[in-house]
Every structure is written in C-alpha cells, then in structure tokens.
PDB file of C-alpha atoms and ligand atoms in Angstrom:
ATOM      1  CA  MET Z   1      18.588   2.047 -68.762  1.00 78.00           C
ATOM      2  CA  ASN Z   2      19.407   1.152 -64.984  1.00 96.00           C
ATOM      3  CA  ASN Z   3      21.005  -2.201 -64.748  1.00 96.00           C
ATOM      4  CA  LEU Z   4      18.062  -4.044 -63.529  1.00 96.00           C
ATOM      5  CA  GLU Z   5      16.072  -3.195 -66.745  1.00 97.00           C
ATOM      6  CA  ALA Z   6      19.270  -4.302 -68.892  1.00 97.00           C
ATOM      7  CA  ALA Z   7      18.873  -7.424 -67.056  1.00 98.00           C
ATOM      8  CA  LYS Z   8      15.701  -7.998 -67.552  1.00 97.00           C
ATOM      9  CA  GLN Z   9      15.768  -7.069 -71.001  1.00 98.00           C
ATOM     10  CA  GLU Z  10      18.559  -9.728 -71.277  1.00 97.00           C
ATOM     11  CA  VAL Z  11      16.142 -12.497 -70.070  1.00 97.00           C
ATOM     12  CA  LEU Z  12      13.153 -11.351 -72.347  1.00 96.00           C
ATOM     13  CA  LYS Z  13      15.845 -11.702 -75.547  1.00 96.00           C
ATOM     14  CA  GLY Z  14      17.239 -15.219 -74.178  1.00 96.00           C
ATOM     15  CA  CYS Z  15      13.352 -15.816 -74.228  1.00 94.00           C
ATOM     16  CA  ARG Z  16      12.956 -14.727 -77.863  1.00 94.00           C
ATOM     17  CA  LEU Z  17      15.874 -16.708 -79.216  1.00 94.00           C
ATOM     18  CA  THR Z  18      14.796 -19.576 -77.720  1.00 94.00           C
ATOM     19  CA  ILE Z  19      11.621 -20.034 -79.242  1.00 92.00           C
ATOM     20  CA  GLU Z  20      13.690 -18.576 -82.469  1.00 91.00           C
ATOM     21  CA  LYS Z  21      15.719 -21.465 -82.166  1.00 91.00           C
ATOM     22  CA  ALA Z  22      13.119 -24.107 -80.768  1.00 89.00           C
ATOM     23  CA  PHE Z  23      15.333 -25.484 -78.496  1.00 89.00           C
ATOM     24  CA  THR Z  24      12.344 -25.264 -75.965  1.00 81.00           C
ATOM     25  CA  VAL Z  25       9.418 -27.145 -75.264  1.00 75.00           C
ATOM     26  CA  GLY Z  26       6.137 -25.871 -74.006  1.00 71.00           C
ATOM     27  CA  THR Z  27       7.382 -23.852 -70.629  1.00 75.00           C
ATOM     28  CA  ALA Z  28      10.555 -25.981 -70.306  1.00 81.00           C
ATOM     29  CA  GLY Z  29      13.607 -24.709 -69.217  1.00 87.00           C
ATOM     30  CA  ASN Z  30      14.391 -21.093 -67.447  1.00 94.00           C
ATOM     31  CA  ILE Z  31      16.737 -18.382 -68.413  1.00 96.00           C
ATOM     32  CA  SER Z  32      18.647 -15.818 -66.386  1.00 98.00           C
ATOM     33  CA  ALA Z  33      20.784 -12.891 -66.271  1.00 98.00           C
ATOM     34  CA  ARG Z  34      22.970 -11.230 -63.611  1.00 98.00           C
ATOM     35  CA  VAL Z  35      22.360  -7.520 -62.426  1.00 98.00           C
ATOM     36  CA  ALA Z  36      25.535  -5.756 -62.897  1.00 96.00           C
ATOM     37  CA  GLY Z  37      26.959  -4.158 -59.794  1.00 95.00           C
ATOM     38  CA  GLU Z  38      24.761  -6.097 -58.039  1.00 96.00           C
ATOM     39  CA  GLU Z  39      24.421  -8.935 -55.553  1.00 97.00           C
ATOM     40  CA  LEU Z  40      21.228 -10.111 -58.088  1.00 98.00           C
ATOM     41  CA  PHE Z  41      19.653 -11.634 -60.815  1.00 98.00           C
ATOM     42  CA  VAL Z  42      16.919 -12.130 -62.547  1.00 98.00           C
ATOM     43  CA  ILE Z  43      15.204 -14.817 -64.026  1.00 98.00           C
ATOM     44  CA  THR Z  44      12.034 -16.353 -65.481  1.00 96.00           C
ATOM     45  CA  PRO Z  45       9.059 -17.504 -63.682  1.00 95.00           C
ATOM     46  CA  THR Z  46       8.301 -21.048 -63.662  1.00 91.00           C
ATOM     47  CA  THR Z  47       5.546 -22.604 -65.795  1.00 82.00           C
ATOM     48  CA  MET Z  48       5.385 -19.301 -68.289  1.00 84.00           C
ATOM     49  CA  ASP Z  49       5.241 -19.212 -71.668  1.00 86.00           C
ATOM     50  CA  TYR Z  50       8.278 -17.482 -72.949  1.00 87.00           C
ATOM     51  CA  ALA Z  51       5.707 -16.087 -75.843  1.00 86.00           C
ATOM     52  CA  ILE Z  52       3.867 -14.176 -73.445  1.00 88.00           C
ATOM     53  CA  LEU Z  53       6.394 -12.797 -70.680  1.00 92.00           C
ATOM     54  CA  THR Z  54       7.008  -9.398 -69.919  1.00 94.00           C
ATOM     55  CA  ALA Z  55       9.494  -7.511 -68.307  1.00 95.00           C
ATOM     56  CA  GLU Z  56       6.960  -7.169 -64.925  1.00 95.00           C
ATOM     57  CA  ASP Z  57       6.595 -11.120 -65.172  1.00 95.00           C
ATOM     58  CA  LEU Z  58      10.539 -11.227 -64.569  1.00 96.00           C
ATOM     59  CA  VAL Z  59      11.601 -12.622 -60.715  1.00 97.00           C
ATOM     60  CA  VAL Z  60      14.285 -10.873 -59.404  1.00 98.00           C
ATOM     61  CA  ILE Z  61      16.427 -12.950 -56.368  1.00 98.00           C
ATOM     62  CA  ASP Z  62      20.065 -12.345 -54.349  1.00 98.00           C
ATOM     63  CA  MET Z  63      22.599 -14.259 -54.150  1.00 97.00           C
ATOM     64  CA  GLU Z  64      21.619 -15.781 -51.401  1.00 97.00           C
ATOM     65  CA  GLY Z  65      18.266 -16.994 -52.624  1.00 96.00           C
ATOM     66  CA  LYS Z  66      15.657 -14.494 -52.051  1.00 97.00           C
ATOM     67  CA  VAL Z  67      13.451 -13.363 -53.587  1.00 97.00           C
ATOM     68  CA  VAL Z  68      13.080  -9.358 -53.676  1.00 97.00           C
ATOM     69  CA  ASP Z  69      11.102  -8.940 -56.724  1.00 95.00           C
ATOM     70  CA  GLY Z  70       8.365 -10.304 -58.678  1.00 95.00           C
ATOM     71  CA  LYS Z  71       4.827 -11.390 -58.629  1.00 93.00           C
ATOM     72  CA  TYR Z  72       4.954 -15.036 -59.617  1.00 95.00           C
ATOM     73  CA  ALA Z  73       6.743 -17.877 -58.369  1.00 94.00           C
ATOM     74  CA  PRO Z  74      10.451 -17.688 -59.722  1.00 96.00           C
ATOM     75  CA  SER Z  75      11.643 -20.834 -61.881  1.00 94.00           C
ATOM     76  CA  ILE Z  76      12.391 -23.745 -59.968  1.00 95.00           C
ATOM     77  CA  GLU Z  77      16.056 -24.159 -61.124  1.00 96.00           C
ATOM     78  CA  HIS Z  78      16.447 -20.727 -59.043  1.00 97.00           C
ATOM     79  CA  ASN Z  79      19.004 -22.228 -57.459  1.00 97.00           C
ATOM     80  CA  LEU Z  80      20.898 -23.998 -59.827  1.00 97.00           C
ATOM     81  CA  HIS Z  81      21.649 -20.728 -61.456  1.00 98.00           C
ATOM     82  CA  ARG Z  82      22.440 -18.984 -58.265  1.00 98.00           C
ATOM     83  CA  LEU Z  83      24.927 -21.270 -57.676  1.00 98.00           C
ATOM     84  CA  ILE Z  84      26.920 -20.933 -61.105  1.00 98.00           C
ATOM     85  CA  TYR Z  85      26.587 -17.074 -60.288  1.00 98.00           C
ATOM     86  CA  LEU Z  86      28.359 -17.655 -56.888  1.00 98.00           C
ATOM     87  CA  LYS Z  87      30.895 -20.084 -58.879  1.00 97.00           C
ATOM     88  CA  ARG Z  88      31.699 -18.172 -62.176  1.00 96.00           C
ATOM     89  CA  PRO Z  89      32.325 -14.421 -62.037  1.00 95.00           C
ATOM     90  CA  ASP Z  90      32.572 -14.267 -65.141  1.00 93.00           C
ATOM     91  CA  VAL Z  91      29.316 -15.539 -65.938  1.00 96.00           C
ATOM     92  CA  ASN Z  92      26.629 -12.716 -67.087  1.00 97.00           C
ATOM     93  CA  ALA Z  93      23.720 -15.127 -68.635  1.00 98.00           C
ATOM     94  CA  VAL Z  94      22.388 -18.615 -67.983  1.00 98.00           C
ATOM     95  CA  VAL Z  95      20.398 -20.586 -70.459  1.00 97.00           C
ATOM     96  CA  HIS Z  96      18.674 -24.121 -69.232  1.00 97.00           C
ATOM     97  CA  VAL Z  97      17.167 -25.837 -72.216  1.00 96.00           C
ATOM     98  CA  HIS Z  98      15.737 -29.419 -73.324  1.00 95.00           C
ATOM     99  CA  SER Z  99      16.519 -29.063 -77.043  1.00 94.00           C
ATOM    100  CA  THR Z 100      16.044 -32.551 -78.646  1.00 94.00           C
ATOM    101  CA  TYR Z 101      19.299 -33.764 -80.030  1.00 96.00           C
ATOM    102  CA  ALA Z 102      21.630 -32.315 -76.707  1.00 96.00           C
ATOM    103  CA  THR Z 103      18.255 -34.116 -74.157  1.00 96.00           C
ATOM    104  CA  ALA Z 104      18.798 -36.841 -76.603  1.00 96.00           C
ATOM    105  CA  TYR Z 105      22.989 -37.238 -76.051  1.00 97.00           C
ATOM    106  CA  ALA Z 106      22.615 -36.641 -72.444  1.00 97.00           C
ATOM    107  CA  SER Z 107      20.313 -39.773 -72.371  1.00 97.00           C
ATOM    108  CA  ILE Z 108      22.794 -42.504 -73.505  1.00 96.00           C
ATOM    109  CA  GLU Z 109      23.743 -45.029 -71.345  1.00 96.00           C
ATOM    110  CA  GLY Z 110      27.301 -44.914 -70.842  1.00 93.00           C
ATOM    111  CA  ILE Z 111      28.261 -41.577 -71.592  1.00 91.00           C
ATOM    112  CA  THR Z 112      29.579 -38.817 -69.536  1.00 95.00           C
ATOM    113  CA  VAL Z 113      31.446 -36.191 -71.857  1.00 96.00           C
ATOM    114  CA  MET Z 114      29.966 -34.819 -75.243  1.00 96.00           C
ATOM    115  CA  PRO Z 115      33.539 -34.439 -77.389  1.00 93.00           C
ATOM    116  CA  SER Z 116      34.817 -31.350 -79.112  1.00 89.00           C
ATOM    117  CA  ILE Z 117      34.498 -32.315 -83.163  1.00 89.00           C
ATOM    118  CA  ASP Z 118      35.279 -29.261 -84.458  1.00 87.00           C
ATOM    119  CA  ILE Z 119      36.389 -25.510 -84.248  1.00 85.00           C
ATOM    120  CA  GLU Z 120      33.356 -24.467 -82.845  1.00 85.00           C
ATOM    121  CA  SER Z 121      32.911 -26.991 -79.511  1.00 85.00           C
ATOM    122  CA  ILE Z 122      36.408 -25.874 -79.033  1.00 85.00           C
ATOM    123  CA  ASN Z 123      36.294 -22.468 -79.398  1.00 84.00           C
ATOM    124  CA  TYR Z 124      33.336 -21.359 -78.149  1.00 87.00           C
ATOM    125  CA  LEU Z 125      32.384 -24.373 -75.610  1.00 90.00           C
ATOM    126  CA  GLY Z 126      36.200 -24.534 -74.158  1.00 86.00           C
ATOM    127  CA  GLY Z 127      36.216 -28.072 -75.552  1.00 87.00           C
ATOM    128  CA  ASP Z 128      35.005 -31.019 -74.027  1.00 92.00           C
ATOM    129  CA  VAL Z 129      31.470 -30.559 -71.997  1.00 96.00           C
ATOM    130  CA  ASP Z 130      30.601 -33.041 -69.240  1.00 97.00           C
ATOM    131  CA  ARG Z 131      27.393 -34.795 -68.470  1.00 98.00           C
ATOM    132  CA  CYS Z 132      25.959 -34.553 -64.730  1.00 98.00           C
ATOM    133  CA  PRO Z 133      24.145 -37.461 -63.024  1.00 97.00           C
ATOM    134  CA  PHE Z 134      20.682 -37.150 -62.603  1.00 97.00           C
ATOM    135  CA  ALA Z 135      19.040 -35.456 -60.111  1.00 97.00           C
ATOM    136  CA  ALA Z 136      15.176 -34.223 -59.426  1.00 97.00           C
ATOM    137  CA  PRO Z 137      14.243 -31.033 -61.218  1.00 96.00           C
ATOM    138  CA  GLY Z 138      14.409 -28.031 -58.798  1.00 95.00           C
ATOM    139  CA  SER Z 139      16.591 -30.189 -56.176  1.00 97.00           C
ATOM    140  CA  ASP Z 140      19.807 -28.514 -54.482  1.00 97.00           C
ATOM    141  CA  GLU Z 141      21.292 -32.152 -55.436  1.00 98.00           C
ATOM    142  CA  LEU Z 142      20.466 -30.851 -59.154  1.00 98.00           C
ATOM    143  CA  ALA Z 143      22.324 -27.547 -58.583  1.00 98.00           C
ATOM    144  CA  ALA Z 144      25.289 -28.499 -57.385  1.00 98.00           C
ATOM    145  CA  TYR Z 145      25.406 -31.159 -59.647  1.00 98.00           C
ATOM    146  CA  THR Z 146      25.114 -28.534 -62.485  1.00 98.00           C
ATOM    147  CA  SER Z 147      27.849 -25.499 -61.090  1.00 97.00           C
ATOM    148  CA  ASP Z 148      30.117 -28.481 -60.404  1.00 97.00           C
ATOM    149  CA  TYR Z 149      30.681 -30.411 -63.617  1.00 97.00           C
ATOM    150  CA  LEU Z 150      29.602 -27.189 -65.965  1.00 97.00           C
ATOM    151  CA  GLY Z 151      33.522 -26.275 -64.357  1.00 94.00           C
ATOM    152  CA  LYS Z 152      35.299 -23.528 -66.342  1.00 91.00           C
ATOM    153  CA  LYS Z 153      33.388 -24.118 -69.683  1.00 92.00           C
ATOM    154  CA  ALA Z 154      30.282 -22.177 -71.190  1.00 94.00           C
ATOM    155  CA  ALA Z 155      28.256 -25.781 -71.084  1.00 97.00           C
ATOM    156  CA  VAL Z 156      27.132 -28.559 -69.235  1.00 98.00           C
ATOM    157  CA  LEU Z 157      24.927 -31.679 -70.472  1.00 98.00           C
ATOM    158  CA  MET Z 158      22.852 -32.841 -67.539  1.00 98.00           C
ATOM    159  CA  GLN Z 159      21.224 -36.745 -67.961  1.00 98.00           C
ATOM    160  CA  ASN Z 160      17.837 -37.735 -69.083  1.00 97.00           C
ATOM    161  CA  HIS Z 161      17.184 -33.687 -69.064  1.00 96.00           C
ATOM    162  CA  GLY Z 162      19.013 -31.260 -70.688  1.00 96.00           C
ATOM    163  CA  SER Z 163      21.787 -28.547 -71.038  1.00 97.00           C
ATOM    164  CA  THR Z 164      22.596 -25.361 -69.396  1.00 98.00           C
ATOM    165  CA  CYS Z 165      24.957 -22.780 -71.197  1.00 97.00           C
ATOM    166  CA  VAL Z 166      26.798 -19.751 -69.721  1.00 97.00           C
ATOM    167  CA  GLY Z 167      28.115 -16.607 -71.733  1.00 95.00           C
ATOM    168  CA  LYS Z 168      29.605 -13.480 -70.601  1.00 94.00           C
ATOM    169  CA  ASP Z 169      26.103 -11.837 -71.934  1.00 96.00           C
ATOM    170  CA  MET Z 170      23.359 -13.486 -73.386  1.00 96.00           C
ATOM    171  CA  GLY Z 171      24.204 -13.821 -76.786  1.00 95.00           C
ATOM    172  CA  THR Z 172      27.182 -15.687 -76.115  1.00 94.00           C
ATOM    173  CA  ALA Z 173      24.792 -18.081 -73.981  1.00 96.00           C
ATOM    174  CA  ILE Z 174      22.663 -18.638 -76.577  1.00 96.00           C
ATOM    175  CA  THR Z 175      25.153 -19.104 -78.994  1.00 94.00           C
ATOM    176  CA  ALA Z 176      26.807 -22.236 -76.273  1.00 95.00           C
ATOM    177  CA  CYS Z 177      23.410 -23.618 -76.662  1.00 96.00           C
ATOM    178  CA  GLU Z 178      23.289 -23.765 -80.704  1.00 95.00           C
ATOM    179  CA  ILE Z 179      26.720 -25.199 -80.509  1.00 95.00           C
ATOM    180  CA  VAL Z 180      25.811 -28.014 -78.231  1.00 96.00           C
ATOM    181  CA  GLU Z 181      22.680 -28.758 -80.212  1.00 96.00           C
ATOM    182  CA  LYS Z 182      24.627 -28.607 -83.273  1.00 95.00           C
ATOM    183  CA  THR Z 183      27.673 -30.894 -81.582  1.00 96.00           C
ATOM    184  CA  CYS Z 184      25.352 -33.783 -80.246  1.00 96.00           C
ATOM    185  CA  TYR Z 185      23.009 -34.037 -84.021  1.00 96.00           C
ATOM    186  CA  SER Z 186      26.660 -34.000 -85.335  1.00 95.00           C
ATOM    187  CA  LEU Z 187      27.640 -36.768 -83.381  1.00 95.00           C
ATOM    188  CA  PHE Z 188      24.542 -38.548 -83.947  1.00 94.00           C
ATOM    189  CA  LEU Z 189      25.336 -38.105 -88.511  1.00 95.00           C
ATOM    190  CA  ILE Z 190      28.822 -39.053 -87.201  1.00 95.00           C
ATOM    191  CA  ASN Z 191      28.380 -42.388 -85.138  1.00 92.00           C
ATOM    192  CA  THR Z 192      25.883 -43.491 -88.198  1.00 94.00           C
ATOM    193  CA  MET Z 193      28.964 -43.808 -90.382  1.00 95.00           C
ATOM    194  CA  GLY Z 194      31.986 -44.187 -88.212  1.00 94.00           C
ATOM    195  CA  LYS Z 195      33.704 -42.746 -85.339  1.00 91.00           C
ATOM    196  CA  PRO Z 196      34.786 -39.350 -84.689  1.00 88.00           C
ATOM    197  CA  ILE Z 197      37.799 -38.058 -85.238  1.00 89.00           C
ATOM    198  CA  PRO Z 198      39.835 -37.551 -81.362  1.00 85.00           C
ATOM    199  CA  PHE Z 199      40.361 -33.240 -82.007  1.00 84.00           C
ATOM    200  CA  ASP Z 200      44.639 -32.650 -82.155  1.00 86.00           C
ATOM    201  CA  ALA Z 201      45.322 -32.364 -78.593  1.00 84.00           C
ATOM    202  CA  ALA Z 202      47.795 -29.461 -78.863  1.00 86.00           C
ATOM    203  CA  PHE Z 203      44.952 -27.536 -80.708  1.00 83.00           C
ATOM    204  CA  LYS Z 204      42.493 -28.490 -78.221  1.00 81.00           C
ATOM    205  CA  GLU Z 205      45.190 -26.841 -75.395  1.00 81.00           C
ATOM    206  CA  LYS Z 206      45.527 -23.623 -77.890  1.00 81.00           C
ATOM    207  CA  ALA Z 207      41.866 -23.161 -78.285  1.00 76.00           C
ATOM    208  CA  TRP Z 208      41.808 -23.592 -74.790  1.00 71.00           C
ATOM    209  CA  ASN Z 209      43.818 -20.901 -74.132  1.00 73.00           C
ATOM    210  CA  LYS Z 210      42.088 -18.701 -76.436  1.00 72.00           C
ATOM    211  CA  TYR Z 211      38.624 -19.840 -74.575  1.00 67.00           C
ATOM    212  CA  SER Z 212      39.827 -19.011 -71.200  1.00 64.00           C
ATOM    213  CA  ASN Z 213      41.376 -15.502 -72.261  1.00 60.00           C
ATOM    214  CA  LYS Z 214      38.233 -14.427 -73.655  1.00 62.00           C
ATOM    215  CA  PHE Z 215      36.000 -15.399 -71.150  1.00 55.00           C
ATOM    216  CA  GLY Z 216      38.863 -14.494 -67.915  1.00 46.00           C
ATOM    217  CA  VAL Z 217      38.179 -17.074 -66.247  1.00 49.00           C
ATOM    218  CA  LYS Z 218      41.507 -19.023 -66.268  1.00 44.00           C
TER     219      LYS Z 218
HETATM  220 ZN1  LIG K   1      14.680 -28.812 -66.806  1.00 79.91          ZN
END
C-alpha cells in the first residue's frame, strides 16, 4: 500500500470509529490524515454520510489548500485541518466532532478551559484543554482560532460547536476525542456534586513532559 492509500485508509478508520463511538450526528464533523512524506492530506468530503464513504470519495489537498484529487468538494473545515498540519509537524491525523458532552461543555458561559481532572486527561491530552472563541463554520477565522488554541495539546474545544482532536495517527486522535468526551461528562457529574479537585501541579508538569516526549512536540 502506498502512502496516499494508507492515509485514505486512516480516514476511513476514523469514520468507522466516530460512528461506533457515537461522536457524530448526521454528517457533522470531518476527519483527515496526512500523507507521509508528501505535502498532502486526505479529508472527508462535505455533507456525506461516513457510513457509506469509500476511498474514492475522499479528497486530497495540498498544504497550500489546493484540491489535487477528488470528485466531491472537501469538508468546509479543510482549512482548519491544513493549518493544524502546518503548525504541528508531529500531527498525522485530525478529527473534528460535535459530540454531545464536549459540545455542551464548550457552550457554557464563562468557560475558557476544560481542566485536567484525571490521569488520562493529563497523559493523553497534555493537560488542560483550551476553548477557542466562536466563529462561523468553515471561516478562516475559525481555522485560525482552532489551530492557535490547540497549541501543543491533543485537543481543543470550540465554543458553541464541538471539539478538534489530533494524534500521531488516527487511533491516538480518536482516543483524544474519547478522553475529551469522558472528561466533559465527568465534569458534568462532578459539578452536580461539588467542585473538581485541582490536579497536583508537580504531577501535571511531569505528565506534560511524558506526553510531549511521546508525541515529540516539546
Ligand atoms: Zn463542525
């Protein structure tokens, strides 16, 4: 299998997993994978059901934003994916979803961050996750906000919209989505009973070192 075909299979794997894990509603969200060794990435087409997507339906885009192959229009958020690949050479897969708890948490007034509350959210996401401000879907503004607020972490929440998670491959990007969803759900539970206990700062720092070494993002 060549690198382009491998990237297409990664995107299809992401589509299968987001359906399996109930991260997607209708045709909302978009998934992409970098083509190893090339200035290209593969992304889902706009408004197509993940359940029926095949490798031939996917769209190939270069790092300047030009569509180089595909019979359908790319996802409207293709620029958001492109900016992440440009800013994060360690990232090979990007998953944007509108999952229930992440979207709910990202829509709470006054919230600017999803705090790390357990081992997973620190070890797999790299610590607290920022929420970027709202901008229209598909806009250059949203692409800039999302890629900026992602920073060096594995996830970013998007106000009144959802989340975007990244990884060195599709498996890790999907795991990041799961941990974001689980953390937002846990925060919902915790806040009904009390307040989250802030994580020990020294442990957090150590975990960040572990995370950043693992993903090479230091
Ligand atoms: Zn969206």
